[in-house]
PDB file of C-alpha atoms and ligand atoms in Angstrom:
ATOM      1  CA  MET A   1      32.582  44.066 149.703  1.00 93.00           C
ATOM      2  CA  LEU A   2      31.745  41.289 152.485  1.00 97.00           C
ATOM      3  CA  SER A   3      28.336  41.610 151.448  1.00 97.00           C
ATOM      4  CA  GLU A   4      28.402  40.643 148.048  1.00 97.00           C
ATOM      5  CA  ILE A   5      30.141  37.755 149.348  1.00 98.00           C
ATOM      6  CA  LEU A   6      28.039  36.422 152.034  1.00 98.00           C
ATOM      7  CA  LYS A   7      24.678  36.993 149.125  1.00 98.00           C
ATOM      8  CA  LYS A   8      26.444  35.198 146.193  1.00 98.00           C
ATOM      9  CA  GLU A   9      27.600  32.306 149.216  1.00 98.00           C
ATOM     10  CA  THR A  10      24.599  31.990 150.498  1.00 98.00           C
ATOM     11  CA  GLU A  11      22.600  31.887 147.361  1.00 98.00           C
ATOM     12  CA  PRO A  12      22.434  28.480 146.908  1.00 98.00           C
ATOM     13  CA  MET A  13      20.908  27.845 150.433  1.00 98.00           C
ATOM     14  CA  ILE A  14      18.282  30.106 149.670  1.00 98.00           C
ATOM     15  CA  GLU A  15      17.568  28.458 146.406  1.00 98.00           C
ATOM     16  CA  ALA A  16      17.276  24.938 148.887  1.00 98.00           C
ATOM     17  CA  ILE A  17      15.006  26.899 151.242  1.00 98.00           C
ATOM     18  CA  TYR A  18      12.902  27.680 148.266  1.00 98.00           C
ATOM     19  CA  THR A  19      12.438  24.278 147.118  1.00 98.00           C
ATOM     20  CA  ASP A  20      11.809  22.521 150.702  1.00 98.00           C
ATOM     21  CA  ALA A  21       8.351  21.609 151.599  1.00 98.00           C
ATOM     22  CA  PHE A  22       7.308  24.970 153.488  1.00 98.00           C
ATOM     23  CA  ILE A  23       7.835  27.242 150.825  1.00 98.00           C
ATOM     24  CA  GLN A  24       6.626  25.251 147.827  1.00 98.00           C
ATOM     25  CA  GLY A  25       3.740  24.576 150.121  1.00 98.00           C
ATOM     26  CA  LEU A  26       2.816  28.305 150.071  1.00 98.00           C
ATOM     27  CA  VAL A  27       3.687  28.588 146.739  1.00 98.00           C
ATOM     28  CA  HIS A  28       1.202  25.891 145.580  1.00 98.00           C
ATOM     29  CA  GLY A  29      -1.409  26.834 148.183  1.00 97.00           C
ATOM     30  CA  ASP A  30      -1.480  23.322 149.470  1.00 97.00           C
ATOM     31  CA  ILE A  31       0.607  23.596 152.774  1.00 98.00           C
ATOM     32  CA  ASP A  32      -1.104  22.068 155.846  1.00 97.00           C
ATOM     33  CA  ASP A  33      -2.576  24.338 158.156  1.00 98.00           C
ATOM     34  CA  ASP A  34      -1.121  22.850 160.870  1.00 97.00           C
ATOM     35  CA  ALA A  35       2.309  23.608 159.535  1.00 98.00           C
ATOM     36  CA  VAL A  36       1.145  27.264 159.111  1.00 98.00           C
ATOM     37  CA  MET A  37       0.116  27.569 162.496  1.00 98.00           C
ATOM     38  CA  HIS A  38       3.268  25.871 164.050  1.00 97.00           C
ATOM     39  CA  TYR A  39       4.959  28.549 162.326  1.00 98.00           C
ATOM     40  CA  LEU A  40       3.095  31.526 163.187  1.00 97.00           C
ATOM     41  CA  ARG A  41       3.286  30.239 167.020  1.00 97.00           C
ATOM     42  CA  ALA A  42       7.520  30.170 166.687  1.00 97.00           C
ATOM     43  CA  ASP A  43       7.502  33.197 164.619  1.00 96.00           C
ATOM     44  CA  ALA A  44       5.516  35.243 167.268  1.00 94.00           C
ATOM     45  CA  LEU A  45       7.966  34.593 169.653  1.00 95.00           C
ATOM     46  CA  TYR A  46      10.971  34.638 167.450  1.00 95.00           C
ATOM     47  CA  LEU A  47       9.814  38.499 166.314  1.00 94.00           C
ATOM     48  CA  GLU A  48       9.839  39.454 170.175  1.00 93.00           C
ATOM     49  CA  GLU A  49      13.296  38.142 171.045  1.00 95.00           C
ATOM     50  CA  PHE A  50      14.521  40.085 167.602  1.00 95.00           C
ATOM     51  CA  ALA A  51      13.109  42.959 169.047  1.00 94.00           C
ATOM     52  CA  LYS A  52      14.965  42.757 172.241  1.00 95.00           C
ATOM     53  CA  LEU A  53      18.210  41.886 170.622  1.00 97.00           C
ATOM     54  CA  TYR A  54      17.932  45.437 168.767  1.00 97.00           C
ATOM     55  CA  ALA A  55      17.069  47.061 172.624  1.00 95.00           C
ATOM     56  CA  MET A  56      20.445  44.974 173.966  1.00 96.00           C
ATOM     57  CA  LEU A  57      22.504  46.414 170.710  1.00 97.00           C
ATOM     58  CA  MET A  58      21.143  49.979 171.039  1.00 96.00           C
ATOM     59  CA  SER A  59      23.517  50.152 173.842  1.00 94.00           C
ATOM     60  CA  LYS A  60      26.224  49.265 172.452  1.00 96.00           C
ATOM     61  CA  THR A  61      26.350  51.687 169.467  1.00 96.00           C
ATOM     62  CA  ASP A  62      27.579  55.558 169.485  1.00 94.00           C
ATOM     63  CA  SER A  63      25.753  56.086 166.166  1.00 95.00           C
ATOM     64  CA  LYS A  64      22.677  58.108 166.852  1.00 96.00           C
ATOM     65  CA  GLU A  65      21.393  57.011 162.862  1.00 95.00           C
ATOM     66  CA  THR A  66      22.045  53.210 164.005  1.00 96.00           C
ATOM     67  CA  VAL A  67      19.489  53.520 166.977  1.00 97.00           C
ATOM     68  CA  ARG A  68      17.128  55.064 165.211  1.00 96.00           C
ATOM     69  CA  PHE A  69      16.892  52.150 162.798  1.00 95.00           C
ATOM     70  CA  MET A  70      16.949  50.034 165.649  1.00 96.00           C
ATOM     71  CA  MET A  71      13.918  51.962 167.425  1.00 95.00           C
ATOM     72  CA  GLY A  72      12.034  51.843 164.035  1.00 93.00           C
ATOM     73  CA  GLN A  73      12.463  48.032 163.696  1.00 93.00           C
ATOM     74  CA  MET A  74      11.662  47.285 167.074  1.00 92.00           C
ATOM     75  CA  THR A  75       7.983  49.000 166.337  1.00 88.00           C
ATOM     76  CA  PHE A  76       7.608  47.052 163.194  1.00 85.00           C
ATOM     77  CA  LEU A  77       8.724  43.993 164.657  1.00 85.00           C
ATOM     78  CA  LEU A  78       6.606  44.348 168.192  1.00 78.00           C
ATOM     79  CA  ASP A  79       3.399  44.402 165.713  1.00 73.00           C
ATOM     80  CA  GLY A  80       4.847  41.160 164.422  1.00 58.00           C
ATOM     81  CA  GLU A  81       5.301  41.597 161.136  1.00 68.00           C
ATOM     82  CA  SER A  82       1.503  41.938 161.474  1.00 86.00           C
ATOM     83  CA  GLU A  83       0.697  42.251 157.574  1.00 89.00           C
ATOM     84  CA  ALA A  84       2.815  39.063 156.806  1.00 94.00           C
ATOM     85  CA  HIS A  85       1.569  37.059 159.808  1.00 95.00           C
ATOM     86  CA  ALA A  86      -1.931  38.148 159.338  1.00 95.00           C
ATOM     87  CA  VAL A  87      -1.993  36.637 155.677  1.00 97.00           C
ATOM     88  CA  LEU A  88      -0.966  33.153 157.128  1.00 98.00           C
ATOM     89  CA  ALA A  89      -3.488  33.527 159.882  1.00 97.00           C
ATOM     90  CA  ARG A  90      -6.129  34.346 157.036  1.00 97.00           C
ATOM     91  CA  ALA A  91      -5.180  31.377 154.958  1.00 98.00           C
ATOM     92  CA  VAL A  92      -5.982  29.261 158.124  1.00 98.00           C
ATOM     93  CA  ASN A  93      -9.121  31.050 158.747  1.00 98.00           C
ATOM     94  CA  ARG A  94      -8.327  31.045 162.386  1.00 97.00           C
ATOM     95  CA  PRO A  95      -8.187  34.213 164.922  1.00 96.00           C
ATOM     96  CA  TYR A  96      -4.066  35.122 165.134  1.00 95.00           C
ATOM     97  CA  GLU A  97      -4.176  35.456 168.994  1.00 94.00           C
ATOM     98  CA  ASP A  98      -5.976  31.968 169.453  1.00 96.00           C
ATOM     99  CA  ILE A  99      -3.116  30.668 166.754  1.00 96.00           C
ATOM    100  CA  ILE A 100      -0.296  31.815 168.713  1.00 95.00           C
ATOM    101  CA  GLU A 101      -1.386  30.954 172.083  1.00 93.00           C
ATOM    102  CA  ASN A 102       0.860  28.360 174.226  1.00 87.00           C
ATOM    103  CA  GLY A 103       3.699  28.821 171.141  1.00 92.00           C
ATOM    104  CA  GLU A 104       6.974  28.017 172.458  1.00 91.00           C
ATOM    105  CA  TRP A 105      10.809  27.942 170.992  1.00 94.00           C
ATOM    106  CA  TYR A 106      10.891  24.639 169.543  1.00 96.00           C
ATOM    107  CA  PRO A 107      14.190  23.295 169.051  1.00 97.00           C
ATOM    108  CA  SER A 108      15.269  24.941 165.666  1.00 98.00           C
ATOM    109  CA  ALA A 109      13.812  27.962 166.399  1.00 98.00           C
ATOM    110  CA  ASP A 110      15.544  28.055 170.016  1.00 97.00           C
ATOM    111  CA  HIS A 111      18.694  27.072 168.171  1.00 98.00           C
ATOM    112  CA  TYR A 112      18.705  30.369 166.112  1.00 98.00           C
ATOM    113  CA  ILE A 113      17.495  32.686 168.883  1.00 98.00           C
ATOM    114  CA  LYS A 114      20.380  31.424 171.038  1.00 98.00           C
ATOM    115  CA  HIS A 115      22.816  31.808 168.142  1.00 98.00           C
ATOM    116  CA  MET A 116      21.833  35.677 168.299  1.00 98.00           C
ATOM    117  CA  TYR A 117      21.826  36.172 171.654  1.00 98.00           C
ATOM    118  CA  PHE A 118      25.200  34.585 172.137  1.00 98.00           C
ATOM    119  CA  ASN A 119      26.998  37.276 169.984  1.00 98.00           C
ATOM    120  CA  ALA A 120      24.907  40.016 171.230  1.00 98.00           C
ATOM    121  CA  CYS A 121      25.863  38.916 174.851  1.00 97.00           C
ATOM    122  CA  THR A 122      29.454  38.192 174.554  1.00 98.00           C
ATOM    123  CA  ARG A 123      30.607  40.703 171.739  1.00 97.00           C
ATOM    124  CA  GLU A 124      31.027  44.592 172.309  1.00 96.00           C
ATOM    125  CA  ASP A 125      30.959  44.966 168.613  1.00 97.00           C
ATOM    126  CA  ILE A 126      26.911  45.053 167.418  1.00 98.00           C
ATOM    127  CA  ALA A 127      28.662  43.828 163.919  1.00 98.00           C
ATOM    128  CA  TYR A 128      28.588  40.070 165.449  1.00 98.00           C
ATOM    129  CA  ALA A 129      25.317  40.126 166.284  1.00 98.00           C
ATOM    130  CA  ILE A 130      24.238  41.895 163.245  1.00 98.00           C
ATOM    131  CA  SER A 131      25.889  39.553 160.890  1.00 98.00           C
ATOM    132  CA  ALA A 132      23.658  36.592 162.821  1.00 98.00           C
ATOM    133  CA  MET A 133      20.444  38.644 162.455  1.00 98.00           C
ATOM    134  CA  ALA A 134      21.027  40.015 158.728  1.00 98.00           C
ATOM    135  CA  PRO A 135      19.707  36.755 156.883  1.00 98.00           C
ATOM    136  CA  CYS A 136      16.404  37.454 158.793  1.00 97.00           C
ATOM    137  CA  PRO A 137      15.150  40.111 156.142  1.00 96.00           C
ATOM    138  CA  TYR A 138      17.555  39.178 153.524  1.00 98.00           C
ATOM    139  CA  VAL A 139      16.507  35.325 152.955  1.00 98.00           C
ATOM    140  CA  TYR A 140      12.972  36.515 153.058  1.00 98.00           C
ATOM    141  CA  ARG A 141      13.410  39.269 150.861  1.00 98.00           C
ATOM    142  CA  ARG A 142      15.084  36.775 148.225  1.00 98.00           C
ATOM    143  CA  LEU A 143      12.048  34.133 148.795  1.00 98.00           C
ATOM    144  CA  GLY A 144       9.900  36.707 148.073  1.00 98.00           C
ATOM    145  CA  GLN A 145      11.699  37.663 144.875  1.00 98.00           C
ATOM    146  CA  MET A 146      11.755  34.139 143.860  1.00 98.00           C
ATOM    147  CA  ALA A 147       8.335  33.442 144.259  1.00 98.00           C
ATOM    148  CA  MET A 148       7.137  36.616 142.394  1.00 98.00           C
ATOM    149  CA  GLU A 149       9.573  35.946 139.742  1.00 98.00           C
ATOM    150  CA  ARG A 150       8.913  32.129 139.136  1.00 98.00           C
ATOM    151  CA  ASN A 151       4.899  32.085 139.612  1.00 98.00           C
ATOM    152  CA  THR A 152       1.995  33.937 138.306  1.00 97.00           C
ATOM    153  CA  PHE A 153      -0.274  33.974 141.332  1.00 98.00           C
ATOM    154  CA  ALA A 154      -3.963  34.472 140.976  1.00 97.00           C
ATOM    155  CA  ALA A 155      -5.166  37.700 142.999  1.00 94.00           C
ATOM    156  CA  ASP A 156      -6.988  35.251 145.469  1.00 96.00           C
ATOM    157  CA  HIS A 157      -3.919  33.096 145.917  1.00 98.00           C
ATOM    158  CA  PRO A 158      -4.056  32.712 149.781  1.00 98.00           C
ATOM    159  CA  TYR A 159      -0.007  33.223 150.092  1.00 98.00           C
ATOM    160  CA  ARG A 160       0.510  35.857 147.133  1.00 98.00           C
ATOM    161  CA  LYS A 161       0.630  38.767 149.738  1.00 97.00           C
ATOM    162  CA  TRP A 162       2.863  36.885 152.080  1.00 97.00           C
ATOM    163  CA  PHE A 163       5.497  36.642 149.271  1.00 98.00           C
ATOM    164  CA  GLU A 164       4.929  40.489 148.104  1.00 96.00           C
ATOM    165  CA  PHE A 165       4.878  41.429 151.662  1.00 94.00           C
ATOM    166  CA  TYR A 166       8.879  40.445 151.936  1.00 96.00           C
ATOM    167  CA  ALA A 167       9.626  40.618 148.179  1.00 96.00           C
ATOM    168  CA  ASN A 168       9.024  44.533 148.579  1.00 91.00           C
ATOM    169  CA  ASP A 169       9.179  45.680 152.153  1.00 82.00           C
ATOM    170  CA  MET A 170      12.360  44.757 153.116  1.00 88.00           C
ATOM    171  CA  ASN A 171      15.049  46.535 151.262  1.00 88.00           C
ATOM    172  CA  ASP A 172      15.862  49.501 153.966  1.00 89.00           C
ATOM    173  CA  THR A 173      16.393  46.858 156.916  1.00 93.00           C
ATOM    174  CA  VAL A 174      18.443  44.831 154.258  1.00 95.00           C
ATOM    175  CA  ASP A 175      20.445  47.887 153.302  1.00 96.00           C
ATOM    176  CA  VAL A 176      21.483  49.117 156.888  1.00 96.00           C
ATOM    177  CA  MET A 177      22.226  45.923 158.111  1.00 97.00           C
ATOM    178  CA  PHE A 178      24.604  44.938 155.481  1.00 98.00           C
ATOM    179  CA  SER A 179      25.862  48.454 155.949  1.00 97.00           C
ATOM    180  CA  ILE A 180      26.872  48.074 159.609  1.00 97.00           C
ATOM    181  CA  ILE A 181      28.594  44.599 158.763  1.00 98.00           C
ATOM    182  CA  ASP A 182      30.622  46.460 155.399  1.00 98.00           C
ATOM    183  CA  ASP A 183      31.535  49.161 157.921  1.00 97.00           C
ATOM    184  CA  ALA A 184      32.880  46.760 160.592  1.00 97.00           C
ATOM    185  CA  VAL A 185      34.996  45.009 158.241  1.00 98.00           C
ATOM    186  CA  MET A 186      36.863  48.031 157.662  1.00 97.00           C
ATOM    187  CA  HIS A 187      38.423  47.842 161.082  1.00 96.00           C
ATOM    188  CA  MET A 188      38.836  44.086 161.480  1.00 97.00           C
ATOM    189  CA  ALA A 189      41.389  41.579 161.182  1.00 98.00           C
ATOM    190  CA  GLU A 190      40.819  38.388 158.882  1.00 97.00           C
ATOM    191  CA  LYS A 191      39.922  36.206 162.060  1.00 98.00           C
ATOM    192  CA  GLU A 192      37.128  38.524 163.018  1.00 98.00           C
ATOM    193  CA  VAL A 193      35.578  38.978 159.745  1.00 98.00           C
ATOM    194  CA  ASP A 194      35.565  35.265 159.133  1.00 98.00           C
ATOM    195  CA  VAL A 195      33.456  35.084 162.303  1.00 98.00           C
ATOM    196  CA  LEU A 196      30.943  37.652 160.996  1.00 98.00           C
ATOM    197  CA  LYS A 197      30.662  35.463 157.823  1.00 98.00           C
ATOM    198  CA  LYS A 198      30.463  32.080 159.948  1.00 98.00           C
ATOM    199  CA  ASN A 199      27.646  33.958 161.880  1.00 98.00           C
ATOM    200  CA  TYR A 200      25.723  35.014 158.793  1.00 98.00           C
ATOM    201  CA  VAL A 201      26.180  31.363 156.913  1.00 98.00           C
ATOM    202  CA  GLU A 202      25.054  29.765 160.127  1.00 98.00           C
ATOM    203  CA  SER A 203      21.946  31.979 160.425  1.00 98.00           C
ATOM    204  CA  THR A 204      21.264  31.242 156.687  1.00 98.00           C
ATOM    205  CA  GLU A 205      21.077  27.282 157.584  1.00 98.00           C
ATOM    206  CA  HIS A 206      18.779  28.509 160.721  1.00 98.00           C
ATOM    207  CA  GLU A 207      16.496  30.175 158.495  1.00 98.00           C
ATOM    208  CA  ARG A 208      16.459  26.833 156.624  1.00 98.00           C
ATOM    209  CA  ARG A 209      15.766  24.650 159.543  1.00 98.00           C
ATOM    210  CA  PHE A 210      13.095  27.275 160.921  1.00 98.00           C
ATOM    211  CA  PHE A 211      11.074  26.540 157.854  1.00 98.00           C
ATOM    212  CA  ASN A 212      11.729  22.690 158.182  1.00 98.00           C
ATOM    213  CA  MET A 213      10.797  23.171 161.917  1.00 98.00           C
ATOM    214  CA  ALA A 214       7.278  23.951 160.820  1.00 98.00           C
ATOM    215  CA  ALA A 215       6.652  21.803 157.968  1.00 98.00           C
ATOM    216  CA  THR A 216       7.338  18.932 160.388  1.00 97.00           C
ATOM    217  CA  LYS A 217       5.799  20.587 163.141  1.00 97.00           C
ATOM    218  CA  GLU A 218       8.970  19.796 165.178  1.00 97.00           C
ATOM    219  CA  ARG A 219       8.719  19.903 169.026  1.00 95.00           C
ATOM    220  CA  TRP A 220      10.794  18.824 172.249  1.00 95.00           C
ATOM    221  CA  ASP A 221      10.755  15.178 172.709  1.00 89.00           C
ATOM    222  CA  GLY A 222       9.505  15.540 175.729  1.00 76.00           C
ATOM    223  CA  VAL A 223      12.488  13.428 177.434  1.00 64.00           C
ATOM    224  CA  GLY A 224      13.928  15.098 180.749  1.00 58.00           C
ATOM    225  CA  ILE A 225      11.141  17.729 180.790  1.00 56.00           C
ATOM    226  CA  ASN A 226       9.673  17.122 184.067  1.00 54.00           C
ATOM    227  CA  VAL A 227      13.110  16.204 185.822  1.00 48.00           C
TER     228      VAL A 227
HETATM  229  C1  HMH B   1      12.559  33.200 161.316  1.00 85.47           C
HETATM  230  C2  HMH B   1      12.405  34.266 160.569  1.00 85.47           C
HETATM  231  N1  HMH B   1      13.176  34.765 159.635  1.00 85.47           N
HETATM  232  C3  HMH B   1      13.072  35.887 159.318  1.00 85.47           C
HETATM  233  C4  HMH B   1      11.926  36.636 159.117  1.00 85.47           C
HETATM  234  C5  HMH B   1      11.564  37.896 158.544  1.00 85.47           C
HETATM  235  O1  HMH B   1      11.197  38.937 159.237  1.00 85.47           O
HETATM  236  C6  HMH B   1      10.636  36.152 160.214  1.00 85.47           C
HETATM  237  N2  HMH B   1       9.691  36.436 160.569  1.00 85.47           N
HETATM  238  N3  HMH B   1      10.818  35.069 160.535  1.00 85.47           N
END
């Protein structure tokens, strides 16, 4: 199945994300507070757009089951994955609402969000957008699993609950997204399947860039802002 190929082919990329600065900073509990806050500012906006993408896709499917899934996801997302975000806000000891005020789509987040919107806007088959959205829960579940397998976190480790959340709470989302992709492949030509694959692999790289964006506190360089 395509989903099994996607998981296998992107595992080295997720391994690279795990060893990059942001996740290693969470594992060792020594990440810069500003990097965590940069991540939260970007991620709060990212999750809002993810919810809006589901709203767009709902109108493109005849499956009541898929609509129910998307409605459930929107509720979950509009709460901003509050549990995971609350762990990070607690770790930097700042009120969450204060942290995420004045966030913006920093360059790497902007590119990721627009990659998903491009597929949602230009394709009738929801599988194109879902293939660009599926790395979101899958990459985080793998990162959570890797962290829990490879480390023994003390009960009071500031980021243990972040890893636990993603290791345990993403199964339904991952399974439904991959089933949509695998079902779509049954009626697609090879060239169309290649687009699904490319969308998925690119979004896995967008996940890596998103974490690096936070680790480097990436911003627009300001050129042309005032034209
Ligand atoms: C950028 C990004 N990808 C995936 C997740 C997991 O939902 C998240 N919160 N943010």
